[in-house]
Amino acid sequence: MVAAEQENGSSVAMAAGNMNSKAQLVSVKRGEPSLVAPAEPTPTGEHYYLSNLDQNIAVIVQTVYCFKCPPSGRGHEAGAADALRDALSRVLVHYHPLAGRLAISPEMKLAVDCTGEGVVFVEADAACDLADMGDLSTTPDPAALGQLVYSIPGAKNILQMPPITAQVTRFKCGGFSLGLAMNHCMFDGLGAMEFVNSWAEMARGATELTVPPYLDRAAVLRARDPPLISFPHREFEEIPDVSGMAALYGDQDLTYRSFCFGPDRLERVRGLAQSQAQASFTTFEALSGLVWRARTAALGLAPEQQTKLLFAVDARRRLSPPLPRGYFGNGIVLTNALATAGDLLASPVSSAAAMVQDAVRMVTDEYVRSAVDYFEATRARPSLASTLLITTWSRLAFDGADFGWGQPAMSGPVTLPEKEVILFLAHGQERKSINVLLGLPASAMDAFQELMDEI
């Protein structure tokens, strides 16, 4: 079952059978994939450097942007796919590593082989209207939305997948969608947003980019020689599962729900945390603390179970000097908070919020440099065992991607990349609400729902 949480706290449930019906309704027919190469010659025959902050998050992130057919009728009949393909070839001149392929460098790290062969581009047709897709931000349906994004058939690892694929899907109503599958090692959310907005600028006829990409990652984020590890970096710590979570996730299907926190509800959460501690917390700190506690309770973790919270902090302005404007790459670093389930649940929300706040404050220039050096010395990757990873897109203006047809009618992720991930998404025209999207085993989701109803 899938449910969408509405702002008044009520749930709209969608049974698995309805999900399958929706996927069948979409029924996308794809054409043959083609390659879109840069419109002008770009550097080839070299390895493009990926920093140690890029190495740890080489996962595919799928997003969809949906555009209605405008009143003028300038929909897919006017060649939206051709316009997007042409603009893509021109923006790739600036973002040329995206036209290459992932490889392993002589240092045994991920790098980009600058082949210049291009982005995989697919045109498709859906047997339904755009309205039949529902609201992407409140009703997650990976089976249906997955048809709007192209995945390489038979690919067994990321080296067999290009850094980005693009699919333009035409709907019967005249609207269309742009589905992107992008490897996170190429950029973080802000970098991806700047790329998509630059592509949109080209589609609207621009000859220069408002924010040109800064490509030289090696100049600003190389490890120190020798590496200097000055923090414990418990984000990499492997936590034993003493609560039988592997069995729980193995026995039950994942249920996805989206819980909407409007401005009043967010203020209640923040006020609750602040009143308990007589301290000041940001909305992110209070909401993260609340969700961490609620998920821990819903999963029924043993009191002695160590639980870890991970989340990314934008380090661009925390580095000294700051990363250059338009930095093309991951400018985020993972930070962490740890507690036993018993201690977390025996303490108020303010205690969890304070741990989140401490984790945010821990991220300084030295912390980021230490994290870069830690990977250089250990090649370790963050462990997700007994972990909640919160990813926030609430400050990313993906709805600003105007390719010439106005802003997207809706946009959002196709699915969550890992079962341990919770996503914070901006919601509403003024972007003052936050949708909390997560997946849990069915029994745990029912318990989580009850806890959210109390807010």
Tab-separated table of C-alpha atoms in Angstrom:
chain	number	residue	atom	x	y	z
A	1	MET	CA	0.000	0.000	0.000
A	2	VAL	CA	1.104	3.548	-0.697
A	3	ALA	CA	-0.405	6.625	0.891
A	4	ALA	CA	-0.104	10.358	0.422
A	5	GLU	CA	-0.254	12.496	3.542
A	6	GLN	CA	-2.311	15.624	3.064
A	7	GLU	CA	-1.689	18.848	4.946
A	8	ASN	CA	-4.557	18.272	7.371
A	9	GLY	CA	-2.961	15.007	8.448
A	10	SER	CA	-5.370	12.618	6.702
A	11	SER	CA	-4.054	9.791	4.575
A	12	VAL	CA	-5.012	8.838	1.062
A	13	ALA	CA	-4.161	5.178	0.584
A	14	MET	CA	-3.287	3.526	-2.674
A	15	ALA	CA	-3.349	-0.251	-2.786
A	16	ALA	CA	-0.651	-2.199	-4.586
A	17	GLY	CA	-3.178	-3.277	-7.191
A	18	ASN	CA	-3.962	0.353	-7.978
A	19	MET	CA	-0.246	1.028	-8.372
A	20	ASN	CA	0.003	-1.758	-10.916
A	21	SER	CA	-3.048	-0.380	-12.740
A	22	LYS	CA	-1.454	3.058	-12.861
A	23	ALA	CA	1.767	1.605	-14.266
A	24	GLN	CA	-0.269	-0.212	-16.917
A	25	LEU	CA	-2.193	2.979	-17.687
A	26	VAL	CA	1.013	4.905	-18.355
A	27	SER	CA	2.232	2.177	-20.744
A	28	VAL	CA	5.236	3.950	-22.271
A	29	LYS	CA	6.605	2.911	-25.657
A	30	ARG	CA	10.232	3.951	-26.169
A	31	GLY	CA	12.048	4.599	-29.404
A	32	GLU	CA	15.642	3.616	-30.066
A	33	PRO	CA	18.191	5.452	-27.916
A	34	SER	CA	20.591	7.860	-29.601
A	35	LEU	CA	23.659	9.791	-28.464
A	36	VAL	CA	23.722	13.574	-28.099
A	37	ALA	CA	27.319	14.766	-28.358
A	38	PRO	CA	28.603	18.278	-27.582
A	39	ALA	CA	27.849	20.738	-30.386
A	40	GLU	CA	31.514	21.791	-30.544
A	41	PRO	CA	34.823	19.956	-30.029
A	42	THR	CA	35.628	19.324	-26.355
A	43	PRO	CA	38.693	17.837	-24.603
A	44	THR	CA	38.954	14.087	-25.198
A	45	GLY	CA	41.449	11.338	-24.478
A	46	GLU	CA	41.981	12.269	-20.833
A	47	HIS	CA	40.675	11.276	-17.424
A	48	TYR	CA	38.543	13.885	-15.677
A	49	TYR	CA	39.266	13.987	-11.939
A	50	LEU	CA	36.518	13.198	-9.422
A	51	SER	CA	37.199	14.308	-5.844
A	52	ASN	CA	37.008	12.094	-2.773
A	53	LEU	CA	33.645	13.715	-1.964
A	54	ASP	CA	32.388	12.362	-5.293
A	55	GLN	CA	33.670	8.822	-4.758
A	56	ASN	CA	31.290	7.878	-1.948
A	57	ILE	CA	27.965	8.670	-3.602
A	58	ALA	CA	28.144	7.025	-7.002
A	59	VAL	CA	24.439	6.171	-7.130
A	60	ILE	CA	21.892	6.891	-9.847
A	61	VAL	CA	19.345	9.591	-8.982
A	62	GLN	CA	16.220	9.669	-11.147
A	63	THR	CA	14.063	12.772	-11.464
A	64	VAL	CA	11.115	13.726	-13.658
A	65	TYR	CA	9.945	17.155	-14.863
A	66	CYS	CA	6.433	17.372	-16.319
A	67	PHE	CA	5.251	20.139	-18.639
A	68	LYS	CA	1.652	20.794	-19.647
A	69	CYS	CA	0.695	21.636	-23.194
A	70	PRO	CA	0.417	25.455	-23.198
A	71	PRO	CA	-2.780	27.156	-24.468
A	72	SER	CA	-1.000	28.171	-27.672
A	73	GLY	CA	-0.697	24.518	-28.581
A	74	ARG	CA	3.102	24.611	-28.616
A	75	GLY	CA	3.382	21.112	-27.204
A	76	HIS	CA	5.110	18.031	-28.532
A	77	GLU	CA	3.817	18.728	-32.033
A	78	ALA	CA	6.244	21.668	-32.119
A	79	GLY	CA	9.181	19.341	-31.453
A	80	ALA	CA	9.932	19.558	-27.753
A	81	ALA	CA	12.258	16.573	-28.052
A	82	ASP	CA	14.183	18.210	-30.904
A	83	ALA	CA	14.481	21.476	-28.958
A	84	LEU	CA	15.724	19.670	-25.850
A	85	ARG	CA	18.190	17.588	-27.869
A	86	ASP	CA	19.623	20.666	-29.590
A	87	ALA	CA	19.936	22.602	-26.321
A	88	LEU	CA	21.550	19.577	-24.651
A	89	SER	CA	24.237	19.393	-27.326
A	90	ARG	CA	25.045	23.070	-26.755
A	91	VAL	CA	25.132	22.918	-22.947
A	92	LEU	CA	27.405	19.857	-23.105
A	93	VAL	CA	30.093	22.094	-24.591
A	94	HIS	CA	30.274	23.654	-21.119
A	95	TYR	CA	29.611	20.422	-19.193
A	96	HIS	CA	31.708	18.168	-21.410
A	97	PRO	CA	32.522	15.485	-18.744
A	98	LEU	CA	28.851	14.470	-18.882
A	99	ALA	CA	29.461	13.340	-22.470
A	100	GLY	CA	32.126	10.878	-21.291
A	101	ARG	CA	31.968	7.540	-19.494
A	102	LEU	CA	32.891	6.463	-15.979
A	103	ALA	CA	36.164	4.595	-15.605
A	104	ILE	CA	38.713	3.565	-12.983
A	105	SER	CA	41.802	5.762	-12.754
A	106	PRO	CA	45.363	4.467	-12.219
A	107	GLU	CA	44.865	5.414	-8.535
A	108	MET	CA	41.933	2.942	-8.468
A	109	LYS	CA	39.347	5.670	-8.065
A	110	LEU	CA	36.336	6.649	-10.121
A	111	ALA	CA	37.124	9.064	-12.935
A	112	VAL	CA	35.513	10.124	-16.198
A	113	ASP	CA	36.994	8.966	-19.469
A	114	CYS	CA	36.460	12.023	-21.677
A	115	THR	CA	35.314	10.217	-24.804
A	116	GLY	CA	32.902	12.922	-25.955
A	117	GLU	CA	30.511	10.251	-27.194
A	118	GLY	CA	27.495	11.968	-25.687
A	119	VAL	CA	24.440	11.627	-23.468
A	120	VAL	CA	22.017	8.766	-24.099
A	121	PHE	CA	18.757	10.337	-25.301
A	122	VAL	CA	15.434	8.535	-25.800
A	123	GLU	CA	12.055	9.641	-27.118
A	124	ALA	CA	8.927	7.873	-25.895
A	125	ASP	CA	5.129	7.997	-26.027
A	126	ALA	CA	2.733	7.355	-23.153
A	127	ALA	CA	-0.769	5.948	-23.644
A	128	CYS	CA	-2.323	8.395	-21.172
A	129	ASP	CA	-2.678	12.061	-20.312
A	130	LEU	CA	-0.236	13.856	-18.051
A	131	ALA	CA	-2.998	14.334	-15.469
A	132	ASP	CA	-3.198	10.565	-15.075
A	133	MET	CA	0.235	10.613	-13.417
A	134	GLY	CA	-1.194	12.265	-10.282
A	135	ASP	CA	0.891	14.525	-8.049
A	136	LEU	CA	4.549	13.475	-8.059
A	137	SER	CA	5.261	15.224	-4.761
A	138	THR	CA	2.568	13.485	-2.740
A	139	THR	CA	1.879	10.131	-4.386
A	140	PRO	CA	5.127	8.229	-5.017
A	141	ASP	CA	4.702	5.482	-7.587
A	142	PRO	CA	8.092	4.089	-8.702
A	143	ALA	CA	6.518	1.547	-11.072
A	144	ALA	CA	4.744	4.240	-13.111
A	145	LEU	CA	7.351	7.006	-12.845
A	146	GLY	CA	10.150	4.586	-13.672
A	147	GLN	CA	8.737	4.315	-17.179
A	148	LEU	CA	9.525	8.004	-17.712
A	149	VAL	CA	13.278	7.530	-17.140
A	150	TYR	CA	15.655	5.478	-19.270
A	151	SER	CA	17.904	2.884	-17.669
A	152	ILE	CA	20.587	1.035	-19.625
A	153	PRO	CA	19.324	-2.523	-20.239
A	154	GLY	CA	21.547	-5.196	-18.731
A	155	ALA	CA	23.885	-2.758	-16.947
A	156	LYS	CA	25.372	-4.539	-13.940
A	157	ASN	CA	27.381	-1.695	-12.397
A	158	ILE	CA	27.880	2.045	-12.742
A	159	LEU	CA	30.811	1.613	-15.139
A	160	GLN	CA	28.273	0.275	-17.640
A	161	MET	CA	26.006	3.293	-17.199
A	162	PRO	CA	26.648	6.741	-18.705
A	163	PRO	CA	26.832	9.687	-16.288
A	164	ILE	CA	23.402	10.824	-17.466
A	165	THR	CA	20.508	9.605	-19.598
A	166	ALA	CA	17.562	11.703	-20.776
A	167	GLN	CA	14.102	10.579	-21.864
A	168	VAL	CA	11.421	12.823	-23.353
A	169	THR	CA	7.965	11.259	-23.047
A	170	ARG	CA	5.014	12.656	-24.990
A	171	PHE	CA	1.525	12.386	-23.459
A	172	LYS	CA	-1.777	12.182	-25.322
A	173	CYS	CA	-2.867	15.578	-23.971
A	174	GLY	CA	0.071	17.357	-25.638
A	175	GLY	CA	2.146	17.632	-22.506
A	176	PHE	CA	5.496	15.943	-22.067
A	177	SER	CA	7.986	14.932	-19.415
A	178	LEU	CA	11.755	15.037	-19.168
A	179	GLY	CA	13.149	12.128	-17.177
A	180	LEU	CA	16.783	12.214	-16.072
A	181	ALA	CA	18.954	9.489	-14.588
A	182	MET	CA	22.107	11.173	-13.266
A	183	ASN	CA	25.015	9.672	-11.380
A	184	HIS	CA	25.458	11.471	-8.049
A	185	CYS	CA	29.254	11.291	-8.429
A	186	MET	CA	28.969	13.970	-11.126
A	187	PHE	CA	27.243	16.572	-8.961
A	188	ASP	CA	25.155	17.121	-5.841
A	189	GLY	CA	21.659	18.590	-5.803
A	190	LEU	CA	22.789	22.187	-6.262
A	191	GLY	CA	25.135	21.216	-9.094
A	192	ALA	CA	22.399	19.190	-10.791
A	193	MET	CA	19.990	22.101	-10.470
A	194	GLU	CA	22.526	24.466	-12.060
A	195	PHE	CA	23.083	22.012	-14.923
A	196	VAL	CA	19.355	21.604	-15.610
A	197	ASN	CA	18.790	25.363	-15.406
A	198	SER	CA	21.729	25.965	-17.780
A	199	TRP	CA	20.245	23.440	-20.211
A	200	ALA	CA	16.932	25.309	-19.937
A	201	GLU	CA	18.689	28.615	-20.646
A	202	MET	CA	20.125	27.153	-23.854
A	203	ALA	CA	16.680	25.898	-24.858
A	204	ARG	CA	15.328	29.448	-24.429
A	205	GLY	CA	17.972	30.758	-26.830
A	206	ALA	CA	20.776	31.916	-24.526
A	207	THR	CA	24.297	31.985	-25.932
A	208	GLU	CA	26.013	32.359	-22.548
A	209	LEU	CA	25.266	30.717	-19.209
A	210	THR	CA	24.250	32.716	-16.156
A	211	VAL	CA	26.300	30.352	-13.972
A	212	PRO	CA	29.102	28.725	-16.023
A	213	PRO	CA	30.388	25.497	-14.428
A	214	TYR	CA	33.719	25.509	-12.602
A	215	LEU	CA	35.242	22.222	-13.762
A	216	ASP	CA	38.616	21.935	-11.997
A	217	ARG	CA	37.773	19.758	-8.989
A	218	ALA	CA	41.402	18.783	-8.451
A	219	ALA	CA	42.392	22.397	-7.814
A	220	VAL	CA	40.107	22.772	-4.798
A	221	LEU	CA	39.376	19.357	-3.277
A	222	ARG	CA	42.495	17.194	-3.502
A	223	ALA	CA	43.574	15.262	-0.422
A	224	ARG	CA	46.485	16.597	1.610
A	225	ASP	CA	49.868	14.882	1.325
A	226	PRO	CA	50.228	13.153	3.678
A	227	PRO	CA	46.562	12.768	4.685
A	228	LEU	CA	45.631	14.325	8.035
A	229	ILE	CA	42.600	12.750	9.745
A	230	SER	CA	41.519	15.048	12.564
A	231	PHE	CA	37.973	13.741	13.232
A	232	PRO	CA	36.706	10.210	14.067
A	233	HIS	CA	34.336	10.173	11.044
A	234	ARG	CA	31.822	7.806	12.546
A	235	GLU	CA	29.738	8.191	9.387
A	236	PHE	CA	31.849	5.282	8.107
A	237	GLU	CA	31.227	3.129	11.176
A	238	GLU	CA	29.622	-0.300	10.656
A	239	ILE	CA	26.878	-0.879	13.248
A	240	PRO	CA	25.831	-4.459	14.122
A	241	ASP	CA	22.152	-5.257	13.570
A	242	VAL	CA	20.933	-6.589	16.943
A	243	SER	CA	17.270	-5.834	16.211
A	244	GLY	CA	16.579	-8.216	13.319
A	245	MET	CA	16.079	-5.428	10.783
A	246	ALA	CA	17.418	-7.530	7.918
A	247	ALA	CA	14.681	-10.105	8.537
A	248	LEU	CA	11.970	-7.435	8.857
A	249	TYR	CA	12.908	-5.803	5.563
A	250	GLY	CA	13.237	-9.225	3.946
A	251	ASP	CA	9.800	-10.438	5.065
A	252	GLN	CA	7.721	-7.376	4.148
A	253	ASP	CA	7.389	-5.251	1.044
A	254	LEU	CA	8.388	-1.608	1.325
A	255	THR	CA	5.523	0.841	1.669
A	256	TYR	CA	6.083	4.412	0.470
A	257	ARG	CA	4.291	7.403	1.959
A	258	SER	CA	4.664	11.135	1.792
A	259	PHE	CA	3.824	13.223	4.867
A	260	CYS	CA	3.176	16.912	4.310
A	261	PHE	CA	4.262	19.420	6.948
A	262	GLY	CA	2.686	22.775	6.200
A	263	PRO	CA	3.994	26.026	7.714
A	264	ASP	CA	1.813	25.722	10.844
A	265	ARG	CA	2.775	22.100	11.398
A	266	LEU	CA	6.475	22.860	10.895
A	267	GLU	CA	6.224	25.661	13.448
A	268	ARG	CA	4.601	23.247	15.910
A	269	VAL	CA	7.499	20.805	15.476
A	270	ARG	CA	10.064	23.548	15.922
A	271	GLY	CA	8.195	25.021	18.874
A	272	LEU	CA	7.966	21.604	20.524
A	273	ALA	CA	11.726	21.084	20.326
A	274	GLN	CA	12.518	24.607	21.499
A	275	SER	CA	10.106	24.545	24.433
A	276	GLN	CA	11.611	21.297	25.708
A	277	ALA	CA	15.178	22.594	25.626
A	278	GLN	CA	14.821	26.358	25.947
A	279	ALA	CA	17.090	26.484	22.903
A	280	SER	CA	16.827	27.647	19.305
A	281	PHE	CA	16.634	25.129	16.439
A	282	THR	CA	16.209	25.480	12.703
A	283	THR	CA	13.252	23.803	11.005
A	284	PHE	CA	15.617	21.218	9.535
A	285	GLU	CA	17.125	20.369	12.927
A	286	ALA	CA	13.750	20.003	14.641
A	287	LEU	CA	12.117	18.025	11.818
A	288	SER	CA	15.135	15.736	11.427
A	289	GLY	CA	15.168	15.013	15.154
A	290	LEU	CA	11.431	14.255	15.106
A	291	VAL	CA	11.677	11.934	12.105
A	292	TRP	CA	14.759	10.137	13.459
A	293	ARG	CA	12.954	9.342	16.736
A	294	ALA	CA	9.696	8.361	15.009
A	295	ARG	CA	11.383	6.003	12.550
A	296	THR	CA	13.387	4.409	15.355
A	297	ALA	CA	10.201	3.811	17.352
A	298	ALA	CA	8.242	2.565	14.328
A	299	LEU	CA	10.886	-0.032	13.485
A	300	GLY	CA	10.825	-1.334	17.044
A	301	LEU	CA	14.599	-1.247	17.453
A	302	ALA	CA	16.020	-2.941	20.542
A	303	PRO	CA	16.956	-0.449	23.297
A	304	GLU	CA	20.626	-1.398	22.997
A	305	GLN	CA	20.605	-0.995	19.197
A	306	GLN	CA	22.997	1.730	18.116
A	307	THR	CA	21.360	3.930	15.501
A	308	LYS	CA	23.055	6.447	13.249
A	309	LEU	CA	21.700	9.539	11.536
A	310	LEU	CA	23.503	10.726	8.423
A	311	PHE	CA	22.772	13.841	6.413
A	312	ALA	CA	24.612	16.020	3.944
A	313	VAL	CA	25.741	19.566	4.706
A	314	ASP	CA	26.549	22.000	1.902
A	315	ALA	CA	30.224	22.782	2.481
A	316	ARG	CA	30.617	25.377	-0.274
A	317	ARG	CA	30.686	28.355	2.100
A	318	ARG	CA	32.196	26.431	5.008
A	319	LEU	CA	35.457	25.783	3.176
A	320	SER	CA	38.273	28.316	3.306
A	321	PRO	CA	38.416	29.617	0.671
A	322	PRO	CA	34.829	28.805	-0.359
A	323	LEU	CA	34.259	26.656	-3.436
A	324	PRO	CA	34.035	28.744	-6.635
A	325	ARG	CA	30.615	29.812	-7.893
A	326	GLY	CA	29.209	27.204	-10.261
A	327	TYR	CA	31.365	24.418	-8.786
A	328	PHE	CA	30.672	21.298	-10.877
A	329	GLY	CA	30.822	18.386	-8.448
A	330	ASN	CA	29.788	17.393	-4.969
A	331	GLY	CA	30.201	20.254	-2.537
A	332	ILE	CA	28.426	18.344	0.221
A	333	VAL	CA	29.889	16.295	3.047
A	334	LEU	CA	28.157	13.741	5.263
A	335	THR	CA	27.938	14.438	8.966
A	336	ASN	CA	26.518	12.203	11.672
A	337	ALA	CA	24.853	11.724	15.035
A	338	LEU	CA	24.717	8.446	16.975
A	339	ALA	CA	22.613	7.200	19.888
A	340	THR	CA	21.179	3.945	21.149
A	341	ALA	CA	17.499	3.478	20.375
A	342	GLY	CA	16.757	3.385	24.092
A	343	ASP	CA	18.464	6.702	24.805
A	344	LEU	CA	16.950	8.353	21.722
A	345	LEU	CA	13.386	7.359	22.644
A	346	ALA	CA	13.771	8.041	26.368
A	347	SER	CA	14.763	11.638	25.605
A	348	PRO	CA	12.509	14.373	24.162
A	349	VAL	CA	12.560	15.602	20.571
A	350	SER	CA	14.776	18.475	21.703
A	351	SER	CA	17.576	16.023	22.535
A	352	ALA	CA	17.522	14.574	19.014
A	353	ALA	CA	17.327	18.079	17.518
A	354	ALA	CA	20.345	19.115	19.604
A	355	MET	CA	22.347	16.158	18.241
A	356	VAL	CA	21.414	17.203	14.707
A	357	GLN	CA	22.474	20.767	15.509
A	358	ASP	CA	25.824	19.570	16.875
A	359	ALA	CA	26.378	17.516	13.706
A	360	VAL	CA	25.726	20.597	11.542
A	361	ARG	CA	28.106	22.746	13.585
A	362	MET	CA	30.796	20.082	13.334
A	363	VAL	CA	31.161	20.771	9.589
A	364	THR	CA	34.036	23.235	9.245
A	365	ASP	CA	36.805	23.601	6.708
A	366	GLU	CA	38.952	21.205	8.742
A	367	TYR	CA	36.155	18.649	8.996
A	368	VAL	CA	35.712	18.611	5.200
A	369	ARG	CA	39.473	18.331	4.619
A	370	SER	CA	39.619	15.523	7.172
A	371	ALA	CA	36.785	13.661	5.408
A	372	VAL	CA	38.611	13.986	2.076
A	373	ASP	CA	41.803	12.672	3.694
A	374	TYR	CA	39.955	9.858	5.470
A	375	PHE	CA	38.846	8.399	2.144
A	376	GLU	CA	42.326	8.910	0.695
A	377	ALA	CA	43.864	6.860	3.526
A	378	THR	CA	41.191	4.185	3.973
A	379	ARG	CA	39.079	4.017	0.788
A	380	ALA	CA	36.190	3.442	3.213
A	381	ARG	CA	32.613	4.180	2.296
A	382	PRO	CA	29.852	5.303	4.666
A	383	SER	CA	27.956	2.373	6.128
A	384	LEU	CA	24.146	2.413	6.032
A	385	ALA	CA	23.727	-0.418	8.566
A	386	SER	CA	21.234	0.652	11.272
A	387	THR	CA	21.291	4.098	9.672
A	388	LEU	CA	18.839	6.775	8.593
A	389	LEU	CA	20.099	8.991	5.772
A	390	ILE	CA	18.151	12.230	5.377
A	391	THR	CA	18.459	14.024	2.055
A	392	THR	CA	16.917	17.463	1.748
A	393	TRP	CA	15.800	18.908	-1.583
A	394	SER	CA	13.602	21.520	0.068
A	395	ARG	CA	15.923	24.388	-0.936
A	396	LEU	CA	16.510	23.263	-4.523
A	397	ALA	CA	14.558	25.204	-7.147
A	398	PHE	CA	14.100	22.355	-9.633
A	399	ASP	CA	10.746	23.838	-10.594
A	400	GLY	CA	12.629	26.786	-12.121
A	401	ALA	CA	13.678	24.696	-15.120
A	402	ASP	CA	11.911	26.670	-17.864
A	403	PHE	CA	12.883	25.192	-21.240
A	404	GLY	CA	10.565	27.568	-23.080
A	405	TRP	CA	7.259	26.077	-22.016
A	406	GLY	CA	7.144	27.735	-18.592
A	407	GLN	CA	7.973	26.139	-15.281
A	408	PRO	CA	7.263	22.435	-14.829
A	409	ALA	CA	3.717	21.652	-13.788
A	410	MET	CA	5.320	19.253	-11.333
A	411	SER	CA	8.667	17.643	-10.688
A	412	GLY	CA	10.174	15.190	-8.281
A	413	PRO	CA	12.140	12.003	-7.690
A	414	VAL	CA	11.150	8.675	-9.207
A	415	THR	CA	12.054	6.672	-6.120
A	416	LEU	CA	14.372	6.651	-3.127
A	417	PRO	CA	17.881	5.377	-3.939
A	418	GLU	CA	18.152	3.230	-0.778
A	419	LYS	CA	15.705	1.908	1.815
A	420	GLU	CA	17.545	3.886	4.517
A	421	VAL	CA	16.882	7.230	2.802
A	422	ILE	CA	14.251	9.798	3.764
A	423	LEU	CA	13.760	12.741	1.420
A	424	PHE	CA	12.631	16.253	2.413
A	425	LEU	CA	10.921	17.939	-0.569
A	426	ALA	CA	9.582	21.472	-0.877
A	427	HIS	CA	5.844	21.531	-1.507
A	428	GLY	CA	3.282	24.114	-2.523
A	429	GLN	CA	3.466	27.132	-4.804
A	430	GLU	CA	5.318	29.209	-2.219
A	431	ARG	CA	7.546	26.257	-1.239
A	432	LYS	CA	6.820	26.809	2.450
A	433	SER	CA	5.687	23.241	3.106
A	434	ILE	CA	7.899	20.153	3.291
A	435	ASN	CA	6.944	16.681	2.121
A	436	VAL	CA	8.725	13.910	4.017
A	437	LEU	CA	9.018	10.928	1.666
A	438	LEU	CA	10.109	7.554	3.016
A	439	GLY	CA	9.757	3.807	2.591
A	440	LEU	CA	9.271	1.332	5.453
A	441	PRO	CA	8.074	-2.240	5.917
A	442	ALA	CA	4.268	-2.166	6.034
A	443	SER	CA	3.949	-2.797	9.776
A	444	ALA	CA	6.510	-0.112	10.602
A	445	MET	CA	4.822	2.368	8.264
A	446	ASP	CA	1.524	1.982	10.114
A	447	ALA	CA	3.325	2.748	13.385
A	448	PHE	CA	5.097	5.740	11.811
A	449	GLN	CA	1.741	7.012	10.528
A	450	GLU	CA	0.284	6.941	14.051
A	451	LEU	CA	3.238	8.933	15.392
A	452	MET	CA	2.872	11.538	12.648
A	453	ASP	CA	-0.866	11.848	13.372
A	454	GLU	CA	0.042	13.022	16.879
A	455	ILE	CA	1.850	16.117	15.555
